[in-house]
mmCIF file of C-alpha atoms in Angstrom:
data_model
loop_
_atom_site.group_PDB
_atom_site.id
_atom_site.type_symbol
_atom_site.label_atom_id
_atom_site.label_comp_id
_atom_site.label_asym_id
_atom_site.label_seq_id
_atom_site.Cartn_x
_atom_site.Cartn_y
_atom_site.Cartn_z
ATOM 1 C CA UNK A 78 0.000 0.000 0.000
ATOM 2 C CA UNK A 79 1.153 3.379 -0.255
ATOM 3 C CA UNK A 80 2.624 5.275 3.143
ATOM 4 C CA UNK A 81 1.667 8.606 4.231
ATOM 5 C CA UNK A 82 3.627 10.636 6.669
ATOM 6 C CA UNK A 83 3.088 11.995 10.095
ATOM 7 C CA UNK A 84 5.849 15.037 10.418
ATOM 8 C CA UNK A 85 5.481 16.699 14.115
ATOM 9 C CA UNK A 86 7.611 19.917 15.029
ATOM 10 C CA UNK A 87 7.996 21.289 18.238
ATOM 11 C CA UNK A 88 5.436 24.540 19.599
ATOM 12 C CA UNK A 89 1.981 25.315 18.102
ATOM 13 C CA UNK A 90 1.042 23.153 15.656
ATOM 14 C CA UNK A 91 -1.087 23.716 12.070
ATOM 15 C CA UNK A 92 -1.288 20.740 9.267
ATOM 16 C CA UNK A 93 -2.261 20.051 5.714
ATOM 17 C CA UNK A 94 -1.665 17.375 3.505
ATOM 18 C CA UNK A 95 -0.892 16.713 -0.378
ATOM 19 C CA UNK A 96 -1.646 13.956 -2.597
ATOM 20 C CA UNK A 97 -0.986 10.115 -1.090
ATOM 21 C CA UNK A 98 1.012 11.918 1.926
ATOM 22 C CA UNK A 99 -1.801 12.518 5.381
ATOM 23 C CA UNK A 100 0.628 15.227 6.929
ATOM 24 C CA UNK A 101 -0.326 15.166 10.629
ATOM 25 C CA UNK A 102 0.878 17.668 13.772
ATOM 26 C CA UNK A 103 2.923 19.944 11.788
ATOM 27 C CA UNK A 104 3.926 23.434 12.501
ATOM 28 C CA UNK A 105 4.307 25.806 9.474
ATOM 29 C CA UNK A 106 7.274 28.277 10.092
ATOM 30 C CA UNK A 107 6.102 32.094 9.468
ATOM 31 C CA UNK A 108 5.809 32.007 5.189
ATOM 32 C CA UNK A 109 9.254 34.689 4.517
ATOM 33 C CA UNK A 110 7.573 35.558 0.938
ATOM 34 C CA UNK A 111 10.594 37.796 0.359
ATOM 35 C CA UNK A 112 12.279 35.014 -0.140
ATOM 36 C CA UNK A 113 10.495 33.972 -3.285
ATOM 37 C CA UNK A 114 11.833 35.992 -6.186
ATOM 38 C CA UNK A 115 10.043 36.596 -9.214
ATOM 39 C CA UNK A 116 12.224 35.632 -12.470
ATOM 40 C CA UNK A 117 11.651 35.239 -16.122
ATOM 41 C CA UNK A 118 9.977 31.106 -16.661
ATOM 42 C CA UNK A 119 10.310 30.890 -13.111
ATOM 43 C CA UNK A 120 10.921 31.690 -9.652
ATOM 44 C CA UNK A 121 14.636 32.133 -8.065
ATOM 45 C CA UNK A 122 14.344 30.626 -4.350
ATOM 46 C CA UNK A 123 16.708 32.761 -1.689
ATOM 47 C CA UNK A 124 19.155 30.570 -0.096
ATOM 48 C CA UNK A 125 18.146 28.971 3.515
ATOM 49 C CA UNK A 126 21.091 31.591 4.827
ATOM 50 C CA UNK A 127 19.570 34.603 3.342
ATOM 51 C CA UNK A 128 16.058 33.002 4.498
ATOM 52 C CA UNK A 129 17.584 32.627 8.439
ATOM 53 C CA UNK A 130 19.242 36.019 8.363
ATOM 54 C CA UNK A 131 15.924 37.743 7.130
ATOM 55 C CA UNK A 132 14.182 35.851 9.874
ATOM 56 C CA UNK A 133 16.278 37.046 12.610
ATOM 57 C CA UNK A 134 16.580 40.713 11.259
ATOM 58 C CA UNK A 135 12.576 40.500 11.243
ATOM 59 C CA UNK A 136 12.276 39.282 14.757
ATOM 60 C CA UNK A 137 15.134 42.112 16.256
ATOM 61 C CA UNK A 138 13.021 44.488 14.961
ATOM 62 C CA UNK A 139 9.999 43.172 16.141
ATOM 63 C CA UNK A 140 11.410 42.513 19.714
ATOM 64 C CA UNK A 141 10.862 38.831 19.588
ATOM 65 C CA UNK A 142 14.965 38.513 20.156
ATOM 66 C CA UNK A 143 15.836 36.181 22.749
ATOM 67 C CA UNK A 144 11.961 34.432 22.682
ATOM 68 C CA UNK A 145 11.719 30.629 22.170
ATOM 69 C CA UNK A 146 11.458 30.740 18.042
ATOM 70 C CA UNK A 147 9.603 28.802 15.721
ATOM 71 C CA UNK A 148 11.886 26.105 13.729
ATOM 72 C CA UNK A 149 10.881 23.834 10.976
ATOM 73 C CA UNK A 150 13.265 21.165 11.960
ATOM 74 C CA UNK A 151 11.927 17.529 11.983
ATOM 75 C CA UNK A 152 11.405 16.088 15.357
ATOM 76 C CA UNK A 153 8.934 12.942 14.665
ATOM 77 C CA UNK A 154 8.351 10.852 11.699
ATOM 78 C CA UNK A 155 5.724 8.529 11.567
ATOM 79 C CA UNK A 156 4.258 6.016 8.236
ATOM 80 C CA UNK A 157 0.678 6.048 7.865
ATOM 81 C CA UNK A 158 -0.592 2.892 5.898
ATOM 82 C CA UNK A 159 -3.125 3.786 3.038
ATOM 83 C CA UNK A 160 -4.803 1.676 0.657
ATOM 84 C CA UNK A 161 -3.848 3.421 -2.102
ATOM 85 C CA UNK A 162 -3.125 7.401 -3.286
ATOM 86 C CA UNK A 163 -5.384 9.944 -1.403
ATOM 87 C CA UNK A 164 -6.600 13.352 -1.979
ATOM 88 C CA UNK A 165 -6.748 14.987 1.568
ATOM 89 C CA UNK A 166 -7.130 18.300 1.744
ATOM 90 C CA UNK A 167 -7.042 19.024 5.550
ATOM 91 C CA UNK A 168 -6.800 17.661 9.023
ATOM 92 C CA UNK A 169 -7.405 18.518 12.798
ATOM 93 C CA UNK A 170 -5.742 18.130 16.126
ATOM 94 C CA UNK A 171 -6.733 18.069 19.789
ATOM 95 C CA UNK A 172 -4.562 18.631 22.716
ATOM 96 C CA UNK A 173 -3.339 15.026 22.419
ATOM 97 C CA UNK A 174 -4.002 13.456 18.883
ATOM 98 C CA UNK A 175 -3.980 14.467 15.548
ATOM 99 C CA UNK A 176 -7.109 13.583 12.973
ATOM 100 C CA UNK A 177 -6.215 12.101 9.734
ATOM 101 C CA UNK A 178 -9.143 11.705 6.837
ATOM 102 C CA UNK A 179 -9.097 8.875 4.227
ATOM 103 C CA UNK A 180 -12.456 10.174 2.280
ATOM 104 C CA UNK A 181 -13.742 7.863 -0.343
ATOM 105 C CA UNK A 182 -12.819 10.567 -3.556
ATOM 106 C CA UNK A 183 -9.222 9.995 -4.943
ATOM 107 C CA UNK A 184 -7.470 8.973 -8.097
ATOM 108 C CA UNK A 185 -9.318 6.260 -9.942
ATOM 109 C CA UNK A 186 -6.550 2.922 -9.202
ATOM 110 C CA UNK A 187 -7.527 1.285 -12.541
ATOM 111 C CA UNK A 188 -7.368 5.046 -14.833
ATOM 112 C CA UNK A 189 -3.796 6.079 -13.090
ATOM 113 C CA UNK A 190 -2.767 2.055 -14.415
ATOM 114 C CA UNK A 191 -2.641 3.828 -17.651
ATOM 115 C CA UNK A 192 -1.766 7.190 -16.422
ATOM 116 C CA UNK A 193 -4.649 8.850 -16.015
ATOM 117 C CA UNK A 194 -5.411 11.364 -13.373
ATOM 118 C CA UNK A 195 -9.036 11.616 -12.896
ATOM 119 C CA UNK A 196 -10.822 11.380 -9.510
ATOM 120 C CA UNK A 197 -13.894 9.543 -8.824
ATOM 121 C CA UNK A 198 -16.352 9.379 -5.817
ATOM 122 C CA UNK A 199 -16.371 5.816 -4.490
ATOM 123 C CA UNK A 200 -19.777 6.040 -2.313
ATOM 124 C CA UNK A 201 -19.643 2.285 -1.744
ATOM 125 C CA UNK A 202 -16.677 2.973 0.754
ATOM 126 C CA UNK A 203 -16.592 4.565 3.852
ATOM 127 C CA UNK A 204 -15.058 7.403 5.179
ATOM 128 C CA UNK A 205 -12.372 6.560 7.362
ATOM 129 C CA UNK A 206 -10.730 8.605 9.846
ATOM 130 C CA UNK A 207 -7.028 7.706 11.712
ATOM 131 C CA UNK A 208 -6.806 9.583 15.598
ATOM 132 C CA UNK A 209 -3.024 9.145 16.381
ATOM 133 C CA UNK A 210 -1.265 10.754 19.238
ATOM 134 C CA UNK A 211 0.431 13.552 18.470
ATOM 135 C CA UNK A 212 4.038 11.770 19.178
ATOM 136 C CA UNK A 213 2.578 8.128 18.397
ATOM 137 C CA UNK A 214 3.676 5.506 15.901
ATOM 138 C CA UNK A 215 1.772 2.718 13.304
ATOM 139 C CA UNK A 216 0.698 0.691 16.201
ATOM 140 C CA UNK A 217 -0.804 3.697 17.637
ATOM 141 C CA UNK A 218 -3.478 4.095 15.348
ATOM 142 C CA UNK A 219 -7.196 4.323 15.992
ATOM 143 C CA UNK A 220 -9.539 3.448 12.856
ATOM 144 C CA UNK A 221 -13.175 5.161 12.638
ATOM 145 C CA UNK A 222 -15.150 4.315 9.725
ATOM 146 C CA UNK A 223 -18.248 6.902 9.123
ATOM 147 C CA UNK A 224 -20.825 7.721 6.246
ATOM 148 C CA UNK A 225 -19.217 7.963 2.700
ATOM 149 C CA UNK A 226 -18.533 12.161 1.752
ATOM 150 C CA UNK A 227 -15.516 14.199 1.536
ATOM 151 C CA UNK A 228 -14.775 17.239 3.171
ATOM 152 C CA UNK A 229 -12.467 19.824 2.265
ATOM 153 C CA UNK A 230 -12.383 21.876 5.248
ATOM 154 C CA UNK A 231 -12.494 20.890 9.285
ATOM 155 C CA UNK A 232 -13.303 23.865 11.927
ATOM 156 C CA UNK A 233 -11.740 22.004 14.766
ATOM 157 C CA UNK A 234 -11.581 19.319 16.993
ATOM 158 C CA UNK A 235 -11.247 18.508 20.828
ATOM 159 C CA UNK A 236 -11.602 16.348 23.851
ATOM 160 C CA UNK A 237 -14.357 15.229 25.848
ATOM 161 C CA UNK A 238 -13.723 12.489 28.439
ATOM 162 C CA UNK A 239 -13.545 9.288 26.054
ATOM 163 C CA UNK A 240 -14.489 10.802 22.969
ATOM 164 C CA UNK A 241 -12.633 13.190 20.007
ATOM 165 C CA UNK A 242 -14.797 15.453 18.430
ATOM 166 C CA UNK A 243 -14.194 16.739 15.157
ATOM 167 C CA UNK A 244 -16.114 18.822 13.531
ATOM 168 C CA UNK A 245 -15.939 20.061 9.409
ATOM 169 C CA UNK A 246 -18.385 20.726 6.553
ATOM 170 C CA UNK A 247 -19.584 16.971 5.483
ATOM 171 C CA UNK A 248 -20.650 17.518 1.724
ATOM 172 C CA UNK A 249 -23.854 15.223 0.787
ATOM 173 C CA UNK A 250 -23.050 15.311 -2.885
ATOM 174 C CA UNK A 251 -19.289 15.096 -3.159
ATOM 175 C CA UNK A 252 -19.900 14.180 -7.023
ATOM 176 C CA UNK A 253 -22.614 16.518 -7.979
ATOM 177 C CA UNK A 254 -23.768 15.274 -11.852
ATOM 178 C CA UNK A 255 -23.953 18.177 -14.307
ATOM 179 C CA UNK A 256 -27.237 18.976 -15.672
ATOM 180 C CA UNK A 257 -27.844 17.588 -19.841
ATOM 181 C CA UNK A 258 -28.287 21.274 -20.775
ATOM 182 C CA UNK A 259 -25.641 22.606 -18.809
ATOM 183 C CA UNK A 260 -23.233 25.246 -20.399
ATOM 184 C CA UNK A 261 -19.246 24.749 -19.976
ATOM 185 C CA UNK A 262 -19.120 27.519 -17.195
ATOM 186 C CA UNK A 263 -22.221 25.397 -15.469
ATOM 187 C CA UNK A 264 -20.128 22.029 -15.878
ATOM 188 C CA UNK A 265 -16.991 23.398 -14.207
ATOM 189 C CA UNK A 266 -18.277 25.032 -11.237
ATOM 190 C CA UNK A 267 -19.903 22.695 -9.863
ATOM 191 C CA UNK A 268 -17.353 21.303 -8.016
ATOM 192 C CA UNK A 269 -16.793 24.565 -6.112
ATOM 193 C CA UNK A 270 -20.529 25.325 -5.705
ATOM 194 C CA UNK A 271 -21.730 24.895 -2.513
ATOM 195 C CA UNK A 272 -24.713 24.747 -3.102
ATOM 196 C CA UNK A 273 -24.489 21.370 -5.254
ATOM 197 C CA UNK A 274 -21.882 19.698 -3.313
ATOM 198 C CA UNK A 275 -24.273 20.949 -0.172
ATOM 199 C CA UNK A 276 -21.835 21.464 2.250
ATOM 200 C CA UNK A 277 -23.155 21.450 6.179
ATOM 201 C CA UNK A 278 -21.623 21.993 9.013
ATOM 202 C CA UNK A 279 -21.416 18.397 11.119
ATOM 203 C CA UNK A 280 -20.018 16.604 13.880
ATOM 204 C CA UNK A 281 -17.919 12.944 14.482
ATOM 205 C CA UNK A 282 -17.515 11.735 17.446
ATOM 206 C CA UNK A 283 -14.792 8.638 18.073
ATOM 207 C CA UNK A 284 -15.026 6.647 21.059
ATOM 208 C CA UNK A 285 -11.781 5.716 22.634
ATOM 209 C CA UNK A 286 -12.900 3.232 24.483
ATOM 210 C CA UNK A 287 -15.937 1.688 22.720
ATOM 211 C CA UNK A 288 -14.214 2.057 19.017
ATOM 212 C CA UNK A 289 -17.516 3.695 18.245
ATOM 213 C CA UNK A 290 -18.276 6.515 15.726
ATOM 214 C CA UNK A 291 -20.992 8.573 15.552
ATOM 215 C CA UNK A 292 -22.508 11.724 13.249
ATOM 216 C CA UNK A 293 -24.713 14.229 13.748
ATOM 217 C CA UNK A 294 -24.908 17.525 11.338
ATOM 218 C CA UNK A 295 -24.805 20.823 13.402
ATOM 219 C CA UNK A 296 -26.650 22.901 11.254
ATOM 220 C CA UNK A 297 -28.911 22.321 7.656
ATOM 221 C CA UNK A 298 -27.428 25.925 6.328
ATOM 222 C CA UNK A 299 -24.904 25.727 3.245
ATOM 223 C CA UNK A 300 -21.587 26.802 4.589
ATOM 224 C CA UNK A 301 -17.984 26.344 4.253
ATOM 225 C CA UNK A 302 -14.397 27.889 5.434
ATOM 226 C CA UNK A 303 -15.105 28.311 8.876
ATOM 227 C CA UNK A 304 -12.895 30.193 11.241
ATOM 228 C CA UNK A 305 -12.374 29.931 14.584
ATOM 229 C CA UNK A 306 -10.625 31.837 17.643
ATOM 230 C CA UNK A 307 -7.245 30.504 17.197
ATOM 231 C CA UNK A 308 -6.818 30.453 20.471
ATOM 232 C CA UNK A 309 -9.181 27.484 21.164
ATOM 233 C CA UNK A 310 -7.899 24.963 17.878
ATOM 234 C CA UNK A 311 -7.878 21.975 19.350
ATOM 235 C CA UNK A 312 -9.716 23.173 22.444
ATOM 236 C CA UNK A 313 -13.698 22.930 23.125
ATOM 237 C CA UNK A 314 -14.601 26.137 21.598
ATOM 238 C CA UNK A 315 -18.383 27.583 21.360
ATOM 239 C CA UNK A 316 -17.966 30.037 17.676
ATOM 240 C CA UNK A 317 -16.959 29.213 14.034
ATOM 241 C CA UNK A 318 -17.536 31.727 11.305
ATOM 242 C CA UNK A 319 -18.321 30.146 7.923
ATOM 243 C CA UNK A 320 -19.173 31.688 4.444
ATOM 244 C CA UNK A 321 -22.459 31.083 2.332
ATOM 245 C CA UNK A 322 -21.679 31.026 -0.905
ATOM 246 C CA UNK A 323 -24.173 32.234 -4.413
ATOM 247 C CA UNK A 324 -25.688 29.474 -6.086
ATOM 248 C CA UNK A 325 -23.953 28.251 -9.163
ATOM 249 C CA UNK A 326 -21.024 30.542 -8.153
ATOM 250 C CA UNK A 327 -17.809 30.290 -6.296
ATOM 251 C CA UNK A 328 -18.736 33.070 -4.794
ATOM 252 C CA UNK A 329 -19.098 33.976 -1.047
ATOM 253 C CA UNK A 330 -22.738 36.451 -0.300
ATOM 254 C CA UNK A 331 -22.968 36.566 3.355
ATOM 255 C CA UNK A 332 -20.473 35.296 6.647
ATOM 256 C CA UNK A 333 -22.624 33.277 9.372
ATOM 257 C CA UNK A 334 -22.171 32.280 12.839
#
């Protein structure tokens, strides 16, 4: 099967994940944009030196000198076992574990035989979710299977007593099917309209101790990219602020809460 990685750095900790690879407890270092250079057919990358020097001339001036700092050195590795190549697009953490997502969209196995990228819904499969300490290993790994869907964005996730509860936007029609007389414009949107992939705000709970998932949806609006106080990610928090979107459109018309 194909292996995913866990990364973990030390302090605060943000994820994200590409392709076959679940990336899980990993702190982004501040984004030093400077230190992507336009250039003609390209882009010139600044050397790690002038990346470090920039850093440190930043945080003098900020008064952050002499403050524990951020690093993006590699301080835990761990292989996550995967059927196959995934399409993850986000993940969550709680105080102790970090919330991988193996959703039942990703590359079709028997098209990329023949090199073919095309993704397909599989809603015969479940969704499967891995909770893994935030320091753990293989072994360490807690399976939850749930209803089939795919989410592209979680709000946040926490602890309560034997349970991890993670909450995102559960979309009922992952593969929306384009309408006969649709135009071109209609056909391509529809995978970033809301509206069709109807996108809700829902909840998973994982038993620790039972092995037990359950689902509930927290709300029947259409919403997506919600936001919370930072300050509470992976906390219990009471707030997320989420966009509605215009029908047909990728286009956000109002901010709920």
């Amino acid at each position: 099967g194909v292996r995913a990685a866990v990364r973990c750095h030390d302090g605060a900790v943000a994820s994200g994940a590409v392709g076959a690879s679940a990336v899980a407890a990993v702190q982004r270092a501040p984004v030093d944009r400077s230190a992507v250079r336009g250039a003609r057919g390209g882009v010139v990358a600044a050397s790690a030196r002038e990346q470090r020097e920039r850093r440190e001339h930043h945080e003098r001036k900020s008064g952050r000198e002499g403050h524990a700092k951020r690093i993006p050195d590699l301080v835990h590795y761990t292989p996550i076992p995967l059927p196959g190549p995934r399409l993850p697009h986000d993940m969550a953490f709680t105080e102790n574990f970090a919330i991988l997502n193996d959703c039942p969209m990703f590359w079709d196995p028997k098209l990329l035989e023949r090199d073919i990228y095309a993704v397909r819904y599989f809603s015969e499969l479940p969704t499967r979710f891995a909770v893994i300490p935030r320091r753990g290993n293989p072994e360490d790994i807690r399976w939850f299977e749930a209803a089939p869907t795919y989410v592209l964005h979680w709000i946040n996730a926490f602890e309560d007593g034997d349970e991890v509860v993670l909450d995102g936007f559960y979309q009922s029609q992952p593969n929306p099917k384009a309408a006969p007389e649709a135009t071109v414009f209609e056909q391509m949107f529809r995978f970033v309209d809301l509206a069709q992939l109807q996108a809700h705000p829902y909840r998973w709970r994982f038993n620790m101790r039972t092995g037990r998932c359950t689902e509930e949806m927290l709300s029947d609006r259409i919403l997506e990219f919600g936001m919370i106080n930072s300050a509470y990610a992976g906390l219990p928090y009471r707030y997320t602020y989420a966009v509605s979107a215009k029908p047909g459109w990728f286009l956000f018309n109002g901010i709920d809460k």
